[in-house]
Amino acid sequence: MDIGWYLVVSALIFCIGAGGVLTRRNPLVILLCLELMLNAANLALIAFSRMHGNADGQIFALIVMVVAACEVAVGLGLIVAIFRRKLPIDVDELKELQG
Amino acid sequence: MTLSILIWLPLVVAVLGAILGGKVAPKLSLLGSLVTLGIAISFVVRFKSGEEGLQFLTDQSWISTLGISYKLGVDGLNVVLLLLAAFLFALVFVYANLREWERPGLFYFWLGLAETAVLGAFVAQDLILFVAFFDLMLIPFYFLTGMWGNGTREERVRGTQKLVIYTLVGSLLMLVAAIATGVLTAEQHDTRVTFAISALQELPLSKGTQEWIFLCFAAAFLVKMPAFPLHGWLPDGYKAMPLPALGVFSGVLSKVAAYGFLRIVLPVFPDASVHFQELILLIALASILYGSVMAFSAQNVRLVVAFSSVAQMGFITLGIFALNEDGAQGALLQMVNHGLVTVPLFFVVGLLAARAGGSEQIKDLGGIAFRAPVLATLFLIVSLATLAMPGSANFAGEFLILLGVFNAKAAFAFVASIGVALAAVYMLRAFIKSMHNRVSPTVDSREITFGDLGVLVPSVVVILALALYPQFGLEKTEQTTKQTVAQVQAKTGQLTADKTSEEQR
Amino acid sequence: MSTTTWGWLVLAFPLAGTILIGLGHKRLGRGPAGAIGTLAILLAFVSGVASLISLQDHESEHRQLVSSLWDYAVTGSIDARLAILVDPLSVFMMLVITGVSTLIHLYSVSYMKSDRGNARYFAYLNFFVFSMLVLVLAANFFLLIVGWAFVGAASYLLISFWYRRETATKAGIKAFVINVVGDVGLVLGTFFILRHAGTLDFLGTFRAVEEGAFASHHGALVAGCLLLLVGAFAKSAQIPFHTWLPDAMEGPTPVSSLIHAATMVTAGVYLISRMHPLFEHAQAAADVGAIVGCVTLLVAGTIALVQTDIKRVIAYSTMSQIGYMIMGVSAGAYAAGMFHLLTHAFFKALLFMAAGSIIGAMAGAQSLDKMSGFKRSMPFTFGCFVVGGLALSGVPPFSGFFSKDEILAFVGARGDWYVVLYVVGYVGAFLTGIYTWRMIFRAFFNRPSPEAVELEHGHIAHAEFPTNPANGEREDTEVGFPGPEHVIAEREIPMKVAMGLLAVGATVLGALQIPFVTHVIETFLDPVFEDSKYNSVHPSDGLIWFGMILGTVLALTGIAIAHFIWVRKPGTSAAIQARFKAVHTFLWHKWYFDELIDFLIVRPWSAFGGWCRTWFERVVAEGLLVGGATGVVKAGSQAVRALQTGFLRYYAALLLLGGAAVVLYFLIQST
């Protein structure tokens, strides 16, 4: 198939994820949308890898997955800590780190 | 024994002290500063006066692509200043040891870092290296003033902000100018970029370029000294600084600025120096008069000493920009003299305040000599030295400075001598109002303690020794001063004027 | 030992005295400090005599010996060495200084015996003598200026000796600052001279002047000499730099006797004499010197007529007599000027010492209004006053007569407009007789005051509590204030010895330079002044006789007038005062010099200082410049901080937008 289709799908998923990050207020949902964006990038990588016929893109996609996993672990840990401290689970309310 | 050991030793000791903690840090730092002083003395003893060029040279390439080298060297300009810096820091470490500080490990670390930066600035022979040490000098004082300063938090913050931001603006201008010097020299002479000062001296820039670069350097140095009208940070900054830090700040750091003029500005930008000579002489004159006037109107005894520093640095600048040998020799001698009197003066300010319930306001002081004759005598000796009473080395320095200016532009010498009379007024006024007359109700006069004598007596002894033999400093600096000044004069054809006076001898 | 070694010893003894007393001041009580001090100066005097004898062994052409210890500041255009010059002039000054100082130290042993600051006093006094000796022995301008300033510092320390008195500290700082102005004058004058002479050394400079170094730079020489005169006038309390001298009477009386009669104020006279080669080539400067000396002797004389503080009367008389000396040496009468310096040292020190004695009897009060009739109770003091007074007024055969007349005869012989100075000199002599004997008659004649009556009954008066005689403030007798005991000469042997020796000197020293008969001093000083162009000026015999007779007549007339006004018809002075009220007020306010200087110099600078502190510093330096720089930085940082809102989604949006912008940029660029 034409690589264009895969790229369009990837772009769509990326945009949905980006939209979610920008508009949702719950940090968990933001993390989910972040995953969407990452996976959209993975899709694009694998599509290109298929197009070129070598495994570079796929290996990179694996690395991205590792990074995503780590980042989610840290993010979820933060959210649990916020919950434990009884702070509002709302990204708009958590703005003490300002200049 | 290389110069690198001399300049990095205080930092090493400081780091050790910070690691080992508050109990060990004070004594360890004191020991370190005394060892540094010993090394400095050994350098001075081994120094050969009359020899041309740099001695004890360390020259290694640091960042070769940018032409920055790690070059250290000693010659007539900085040999006595090294000794002065090491001695004053040792005094200040003794002083700091006599008082309690919060978080001592950190306190002594910052002082040690300051010592390293100052010693480095004195021996650096590469322009960027000098600028680096110059900027590094400021950082410890930001913390020292902010964390251990006097006054309310508001006053400390205000003093620190003014001090750091204002000085930093000047320093940044200097950085730009330094980089420009290296780059433009390479461009105009079609060579590789180098920042070694000796190399830059051989390759003068075009007149126009020299002028704006000169102004940037002058801005940085004049703010640091401070000179009128760039002294606005002085009152709040000095009031906020803790006294040991203030001693070295006023005694040593301001000298780096004056030294910078002699080391960098005069040799590397001779045309600009001559072009701006009258402007800088005017600024120096204004500093002398303004500083003296503010000193005798000040209501706070610390500010009397602070503004007297402005006036004294004005004399030093005056001597440097007389652009002849007498003036430059006088300026170098005065740098040493002023440093030697400043630390004991600020220390005495602290002692006076301790005897007046913590207040430094002149109206709260009075009659302290009543039960403290030794303190009174030592304070008097230091005061008389500060006002450059003939017989002190300060007078020898001022005599040379005024002679130099007199031979260059006589009118300036006449106006500057008003400053000499004003110095007598403000210094004696401060002495009399604090030590003599009626015992003020808030005063609890007591004699100086043995520990405090450990700071005052060495300084007074050195002041008296130098007063007996100022030739000690003068002979070491003579050769290099002649060279530095000759370059300025040769490049601008003023050598003829000098030759005529030489023939008449 | 060589002559110059004796010269170094003369310097070494007082310095050793100061250091010893200073370091041991806690342990040395009243007795030892005074003994060490007096001994030190006595040894210095002996060394001075030894150097005199040794000097006279040299031939007359070789009597200017220089000895240098080390290079002090030899660099660039200057060659300052630690060197002394031993020649007849410096030996003369040395002997006067150490001789009179020994007697004053002896006097002080009694006078200051109950003062808590006794050791401090002797340390300072020795330091003063050391400084004065450095001044007269210096072989170059640099060391001269050092000695000059040391003398000023020592004088400050001694004037404000009773430092808990505000009047004393004010007087001290005034003296010091005026002195510094003089120092600055000396320094600037040195620059002018150095520029063309090429050396700081005296002998080298004089040689250069003789060889014509200033031939085409006459203006520089005159300027230099005028500036040197500024220094001389400041130190010797000549107009307009004289306002410190009367205030300096705040110091203990022996201090006034030493510093402000015999030694420090004579430094200006020494300077002009020493620099005579320069002044003779700069006639304008010498003329200024003579005129100022003349004006001073007249003005000071008039002021002394109305002063009521006994020490201030003597102070103004000092100013007047120094005026004679300055006029003399400026006109070229070097030997005469030095002779008057010698005789004046003796009789003026004597007068001050006697004044100290009567002040002791008055329990510290110094006002002539309060003293009277002490003749019977204080015969010795009275005798000293009489001897001193006769010498001062210039009555033969006392010493003052010969020395003053010699100066005036020379000035008269100069001719031209110097005749005016000659006339004024005799007017001054007339006034001298009046004011001196006014003081003596008021204090010793007429009905005895309460204190005198008490003394006749055998004990010295004591005030209820100690007060400051100047402003009446109460004091205690701790450190910084005078001691509890008052002494009079009649009861103290050291004082009697000192005053007695001075009285003898005041009487017989005239024999050294009797006209037509002896010229000991002139011959002695000849090696120094042999190159002077005034050696050919000799007053004619007629002029000398005329002067002597005129001087005697004027002095005796003055004494007679004083006797009439203050003894024969006691109401006369009040009547004169009422009649000439304006003149009296003018003289009482010392010709308003203090007010003038306050108005011209002190007030403007204070106002300027206040303005700088309140307005300029706040508005311009801090507000504009520093505030400006910090303001700009702060505003910049405020602007940047606005980006850190704390909103996560805002950051995310920025990130995405930024990324998109970059991608778009490259996308567009590649097409």
Coordinates of C-alpha atoms in Angstrom, one line a residue, chain B residues 77 258 262 266 277 281 312-335 396-409 474 477-478 481-482 484-485 489 498, chain C residues 75-78 191:
Chain B
L77 CA 52.7 45.1 38.5
A258 CA 42.8 49.4 39.3
L262 CA 47.6 49.0 34.3
L266 CA 47.1 51.0 29.2
Q277 CA 43.0 60.7 29.6
L281 CA 41.2 62.3 35.2
Q312 CA 41.4 56.9 47.8
M313 CA 40.6 54.9 44.7
G314 CA 40.1 58.2 42.9
F315 CA 43.7 59.1 43.8
I316 CA 44.8 55.8 42.4
T317 CA 43.0 56.3 39.2
L318 CA 44.4 59.8 39.0
G319 CA 47.9 58.4 39.3
I320 CA 47.3 55.8 36.7
F321 CA 46.0 58.2 34.2
A322 CA 48.8 60.7 34.7
L323 CA 50.3 58.3 32.2
N324 CA 53.8 58.7 33.5
E325 CA 56.2 56.8 35.7
D326 CA 55.7 58.8 38.9
G327 CA 51.9 58.6 38.7
A328 CA 51.9 54.9 38.0
Q329 CA 54.4 54.1 40.8
G330 CA 52.4 56.2 43.2
A331 CA 49.2 54.4 42.2
L332 CA 50.7 51.0 42.7
L333 CA 52.1 52.0 46.1
Q334 CA 48.8 53.5 47.1
M335 CA 47.0 50.3 46.1
A396 CA 54.8 58.6 49.6
G397 CA 52.2 57.2 47.3
E398 CA 50.1 60.4 47.2
F399 CA 53.2 62.5 46.7
L400 CA 54.2 60.4 43.6
I401 CA 50.6 60.5 42.3
L402 CA 50.3 64.3 42.7
L403 CA 53.8 64.8 41.2
G404 CA 52.8 62.6 38.2
V405 CA 49.6 64.5 37.7
F406 CA 51.4 67.8 38.3
N407 CA 53.8 67.0 35.5
A408 CA 51.1 65.8 33.2
K409 CA 48.3 68.3 33.8
L474 CA 58.6 50.9 44.8
T477 CA 57.4 47.7 40.6
E478 CA 59.8 50.2 39.0
T481 CA 55.9 50.5 35.4
K482 CA 58.6 52.1 33.3
T484 CA 54.0 50.0 30.8
V485 CA 54.1 53.7 30.7
Q489 CA 53.9 57.3 25.7
D498 CA 59.7 62.8 29.1
Chain C
T75 CA 61.9 56.2 41.8
G76 CA 60.8 58.2 38.8
S77 CA 61.6 61.8 39.3
I78 CA 62.1 61.7 43.0
F191 CA 56.6 70.1 43.0

